[in-house]
mmCIF file of C-alpha atoms in Angstrom:
data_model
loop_
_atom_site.group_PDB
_atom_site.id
_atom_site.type_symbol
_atom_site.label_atom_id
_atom_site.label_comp_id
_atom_site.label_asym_id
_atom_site.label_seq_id
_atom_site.Cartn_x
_atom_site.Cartn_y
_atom_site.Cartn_z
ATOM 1 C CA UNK A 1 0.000 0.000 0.000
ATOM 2 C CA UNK A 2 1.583 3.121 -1.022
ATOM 3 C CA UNK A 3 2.033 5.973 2.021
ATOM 4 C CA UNK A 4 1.045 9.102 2.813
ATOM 5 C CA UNK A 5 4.143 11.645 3.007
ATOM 6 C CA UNK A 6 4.743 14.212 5.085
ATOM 7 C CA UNK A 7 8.129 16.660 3.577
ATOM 8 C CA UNK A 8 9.172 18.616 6.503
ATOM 9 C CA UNK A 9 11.054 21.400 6.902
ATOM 10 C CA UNK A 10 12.528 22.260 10.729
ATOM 11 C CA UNK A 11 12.868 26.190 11.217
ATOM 12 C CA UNK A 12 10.226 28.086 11.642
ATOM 13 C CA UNK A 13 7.804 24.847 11.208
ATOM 14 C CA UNK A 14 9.162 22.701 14.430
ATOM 15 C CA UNK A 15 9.988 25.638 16.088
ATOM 16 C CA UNK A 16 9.332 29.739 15.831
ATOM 17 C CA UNK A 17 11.315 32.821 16.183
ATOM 18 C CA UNK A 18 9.996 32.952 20.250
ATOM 19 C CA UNK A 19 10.847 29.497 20.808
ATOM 20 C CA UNK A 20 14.432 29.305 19.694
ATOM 21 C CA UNK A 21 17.161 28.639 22.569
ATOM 22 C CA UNK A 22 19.436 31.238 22.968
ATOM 23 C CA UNK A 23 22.616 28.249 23.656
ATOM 24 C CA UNK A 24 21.148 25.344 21.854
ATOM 25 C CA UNK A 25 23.309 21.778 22.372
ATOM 26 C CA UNK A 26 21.784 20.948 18.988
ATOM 27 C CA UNK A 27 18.834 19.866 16.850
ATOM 28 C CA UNK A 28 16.596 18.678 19.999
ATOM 29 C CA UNK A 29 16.528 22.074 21.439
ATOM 30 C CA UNK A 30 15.149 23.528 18.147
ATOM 31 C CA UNK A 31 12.036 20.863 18.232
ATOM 32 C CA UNK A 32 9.551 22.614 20.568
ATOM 33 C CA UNK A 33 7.528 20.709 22.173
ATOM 34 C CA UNK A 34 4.272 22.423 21.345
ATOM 35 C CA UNK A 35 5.289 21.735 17.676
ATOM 36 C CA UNK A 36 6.245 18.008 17.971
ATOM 37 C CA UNK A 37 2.128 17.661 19.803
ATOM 38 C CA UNK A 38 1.263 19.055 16.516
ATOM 39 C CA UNK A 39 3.110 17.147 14.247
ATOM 40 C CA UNK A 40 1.930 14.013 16.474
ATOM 41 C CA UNK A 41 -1.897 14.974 16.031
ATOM 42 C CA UNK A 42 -1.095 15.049 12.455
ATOM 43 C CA UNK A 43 0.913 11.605 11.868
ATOM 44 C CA UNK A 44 -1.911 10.133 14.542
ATOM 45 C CA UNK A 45 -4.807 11.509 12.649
ATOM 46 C CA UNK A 46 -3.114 10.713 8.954
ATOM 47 C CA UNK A 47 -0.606 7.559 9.326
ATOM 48 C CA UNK A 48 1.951 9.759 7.551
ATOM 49 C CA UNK A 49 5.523 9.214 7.132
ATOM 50 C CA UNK A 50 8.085 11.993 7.606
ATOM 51 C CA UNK A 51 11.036 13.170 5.049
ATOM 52 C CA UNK A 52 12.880 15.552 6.304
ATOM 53 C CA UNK A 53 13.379 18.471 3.805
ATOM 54 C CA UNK A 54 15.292 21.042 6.481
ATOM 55 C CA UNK A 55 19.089 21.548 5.883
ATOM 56 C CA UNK A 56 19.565 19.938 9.647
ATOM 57 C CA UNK A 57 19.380 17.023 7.320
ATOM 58 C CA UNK A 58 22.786 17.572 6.087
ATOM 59 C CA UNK A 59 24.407 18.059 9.441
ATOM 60 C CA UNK A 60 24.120 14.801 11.100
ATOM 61 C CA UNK A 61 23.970 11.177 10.126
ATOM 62 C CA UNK A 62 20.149 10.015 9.559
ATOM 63 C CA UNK A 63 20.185 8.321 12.095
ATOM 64 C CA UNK A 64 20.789 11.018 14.533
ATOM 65 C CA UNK A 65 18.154 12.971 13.142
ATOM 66 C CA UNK A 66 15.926 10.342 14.011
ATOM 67 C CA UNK A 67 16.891 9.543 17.567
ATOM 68 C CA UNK A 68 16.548 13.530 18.018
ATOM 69 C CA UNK A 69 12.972 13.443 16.632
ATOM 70 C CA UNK A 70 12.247 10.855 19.237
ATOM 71 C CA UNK A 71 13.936 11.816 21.638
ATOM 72 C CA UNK A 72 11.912 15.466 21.473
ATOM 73 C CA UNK A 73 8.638 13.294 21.661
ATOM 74 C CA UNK A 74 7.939 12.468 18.386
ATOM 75 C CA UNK A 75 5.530 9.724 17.648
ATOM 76 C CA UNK A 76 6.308 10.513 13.470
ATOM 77 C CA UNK A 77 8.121 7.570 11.673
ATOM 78 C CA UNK A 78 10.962 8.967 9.793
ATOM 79 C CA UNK A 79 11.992 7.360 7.038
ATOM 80 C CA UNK A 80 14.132 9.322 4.813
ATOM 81 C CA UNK A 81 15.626 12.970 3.766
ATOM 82 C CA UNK A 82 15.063 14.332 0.542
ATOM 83 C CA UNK A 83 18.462 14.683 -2.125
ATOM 84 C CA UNK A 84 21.081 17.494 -1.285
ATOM 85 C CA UNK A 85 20.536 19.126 -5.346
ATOM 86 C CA UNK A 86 19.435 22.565 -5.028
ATOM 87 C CA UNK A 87 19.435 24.433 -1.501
ATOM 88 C CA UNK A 88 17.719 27.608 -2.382
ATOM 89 C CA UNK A 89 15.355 25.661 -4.562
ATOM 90 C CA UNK A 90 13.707 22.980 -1.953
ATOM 91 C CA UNK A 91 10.922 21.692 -4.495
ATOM 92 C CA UNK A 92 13.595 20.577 -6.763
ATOM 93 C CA UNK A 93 14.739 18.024 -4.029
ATOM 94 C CA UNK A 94 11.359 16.704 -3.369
ATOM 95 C CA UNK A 95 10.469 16.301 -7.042
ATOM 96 C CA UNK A 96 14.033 14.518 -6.933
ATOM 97 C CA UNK A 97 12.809 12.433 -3.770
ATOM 98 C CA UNK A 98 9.482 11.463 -5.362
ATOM 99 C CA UNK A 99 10.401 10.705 -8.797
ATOM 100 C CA UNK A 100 13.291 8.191 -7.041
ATOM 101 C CA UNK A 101 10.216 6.148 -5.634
ATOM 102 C CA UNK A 102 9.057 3.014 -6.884
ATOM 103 C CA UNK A 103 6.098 3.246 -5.641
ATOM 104 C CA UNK A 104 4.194 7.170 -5.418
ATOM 105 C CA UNK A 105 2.739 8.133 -2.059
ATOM 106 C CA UNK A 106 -0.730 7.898 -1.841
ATOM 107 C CA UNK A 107 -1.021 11.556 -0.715
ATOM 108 C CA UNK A 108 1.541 14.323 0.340
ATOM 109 C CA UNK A 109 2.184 17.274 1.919
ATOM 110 C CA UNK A 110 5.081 19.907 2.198
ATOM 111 C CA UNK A 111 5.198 21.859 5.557
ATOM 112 C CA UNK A 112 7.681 24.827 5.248
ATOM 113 C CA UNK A 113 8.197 27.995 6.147
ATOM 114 C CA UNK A 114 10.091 29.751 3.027
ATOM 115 C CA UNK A 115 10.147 27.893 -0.085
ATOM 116 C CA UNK A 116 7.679 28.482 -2.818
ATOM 117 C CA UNK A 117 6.678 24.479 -4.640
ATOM 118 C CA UNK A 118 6.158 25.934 -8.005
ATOM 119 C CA UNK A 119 5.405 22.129 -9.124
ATOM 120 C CA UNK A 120 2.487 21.352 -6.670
ATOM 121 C CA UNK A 121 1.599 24.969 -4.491
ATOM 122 C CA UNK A 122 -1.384 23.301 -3.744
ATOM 123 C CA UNK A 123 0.546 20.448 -1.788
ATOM 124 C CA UNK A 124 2.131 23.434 0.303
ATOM 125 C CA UNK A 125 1.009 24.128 3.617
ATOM 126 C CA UNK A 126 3.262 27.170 4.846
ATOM 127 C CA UNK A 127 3.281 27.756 8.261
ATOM 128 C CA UNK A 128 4.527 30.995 10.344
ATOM 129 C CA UNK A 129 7.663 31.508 11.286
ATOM 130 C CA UNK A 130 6.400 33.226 14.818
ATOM 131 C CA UNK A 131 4.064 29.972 15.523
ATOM 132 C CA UNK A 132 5.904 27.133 13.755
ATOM 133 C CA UNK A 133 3.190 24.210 12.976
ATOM 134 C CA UNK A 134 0.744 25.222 15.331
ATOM 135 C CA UNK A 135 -3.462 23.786 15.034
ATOM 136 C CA UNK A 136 -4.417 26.272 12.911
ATOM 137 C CA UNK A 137 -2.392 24.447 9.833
ATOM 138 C CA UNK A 138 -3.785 20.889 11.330
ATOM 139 C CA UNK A 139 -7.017 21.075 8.885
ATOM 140 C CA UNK A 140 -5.144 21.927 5.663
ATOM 141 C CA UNK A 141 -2.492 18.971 6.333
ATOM 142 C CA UNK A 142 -5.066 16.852 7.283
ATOM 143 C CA UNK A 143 -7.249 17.771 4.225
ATOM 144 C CA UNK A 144 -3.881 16.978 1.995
ATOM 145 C CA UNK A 145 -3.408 13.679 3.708
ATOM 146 C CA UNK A 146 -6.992 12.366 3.490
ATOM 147 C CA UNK A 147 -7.450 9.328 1.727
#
């Protein structure tokens, strides 16, 4: 059965400008907890599958980044990051990421703060970078993830 994909990003969607530490000992201080309870209610409510999108992705081993996800609380399977092809230019990377699948996702969604998708804007949910993920952006994931 093909999955439904969540594409992360980190800043400004697992955290916000207000929550940021001011002497961070890496990624887990930068996943706020009110953010991870979001992202949980969205992988419970959906059965999504994370890929990480954020440039954290290219600072530590994968499987770091997914001890630190759990290790902040999150419930969210993480199963891969997208390609390192174009920085400024995040959609090319999850074009890059999709069209390397055998098998499509069923549905997806990209949660970011910055980057425009010009290939699917309607598969873009952009959050704030004040709030991060936050409820108000729960409907329009969930909507994207529906079966």
């Amino acid at each position: 059965m093909a999955r439904k994909v969540i594409f992360l990003d980190i800043d400004g969607v697992m955290n916000s400008f207000s929550t940021r530490p001011q002497d961070p000992r890496g990624l887990v201080d930068f996943l706020d907890p009110a953010n991870v309870a979001v992202l949980n209610a969205v992988v419970e409510g959906s059965g999504a599958v994370v890929v990480v999108t954020s440039t954290w992705r290219l600072t530590m081993p994968f499987a770091e980044l997914r001890a630190t996800f759990a290790a902040a609380g999150c419930v969210a399977e993480i199963v891969d990051v997208t390609p390192d092809i174009d920085g400024p230019r995040r959609g090319v990377e999850v074009e890059a990421w999709l069209a390397a699948q055998v098998e499509a996702p069923a549905r997806f969604v990209v949660i970011d703060d910055d980057f425009e998708m010009p290939a699917f804007p309607e598969k873009l949910v952009r959050t704030r970078k004040l709030h991060g993920l936050c409820a108000r952006d729960v409907p329009a994931v969930l909507a994207l993830l529906a079966d």
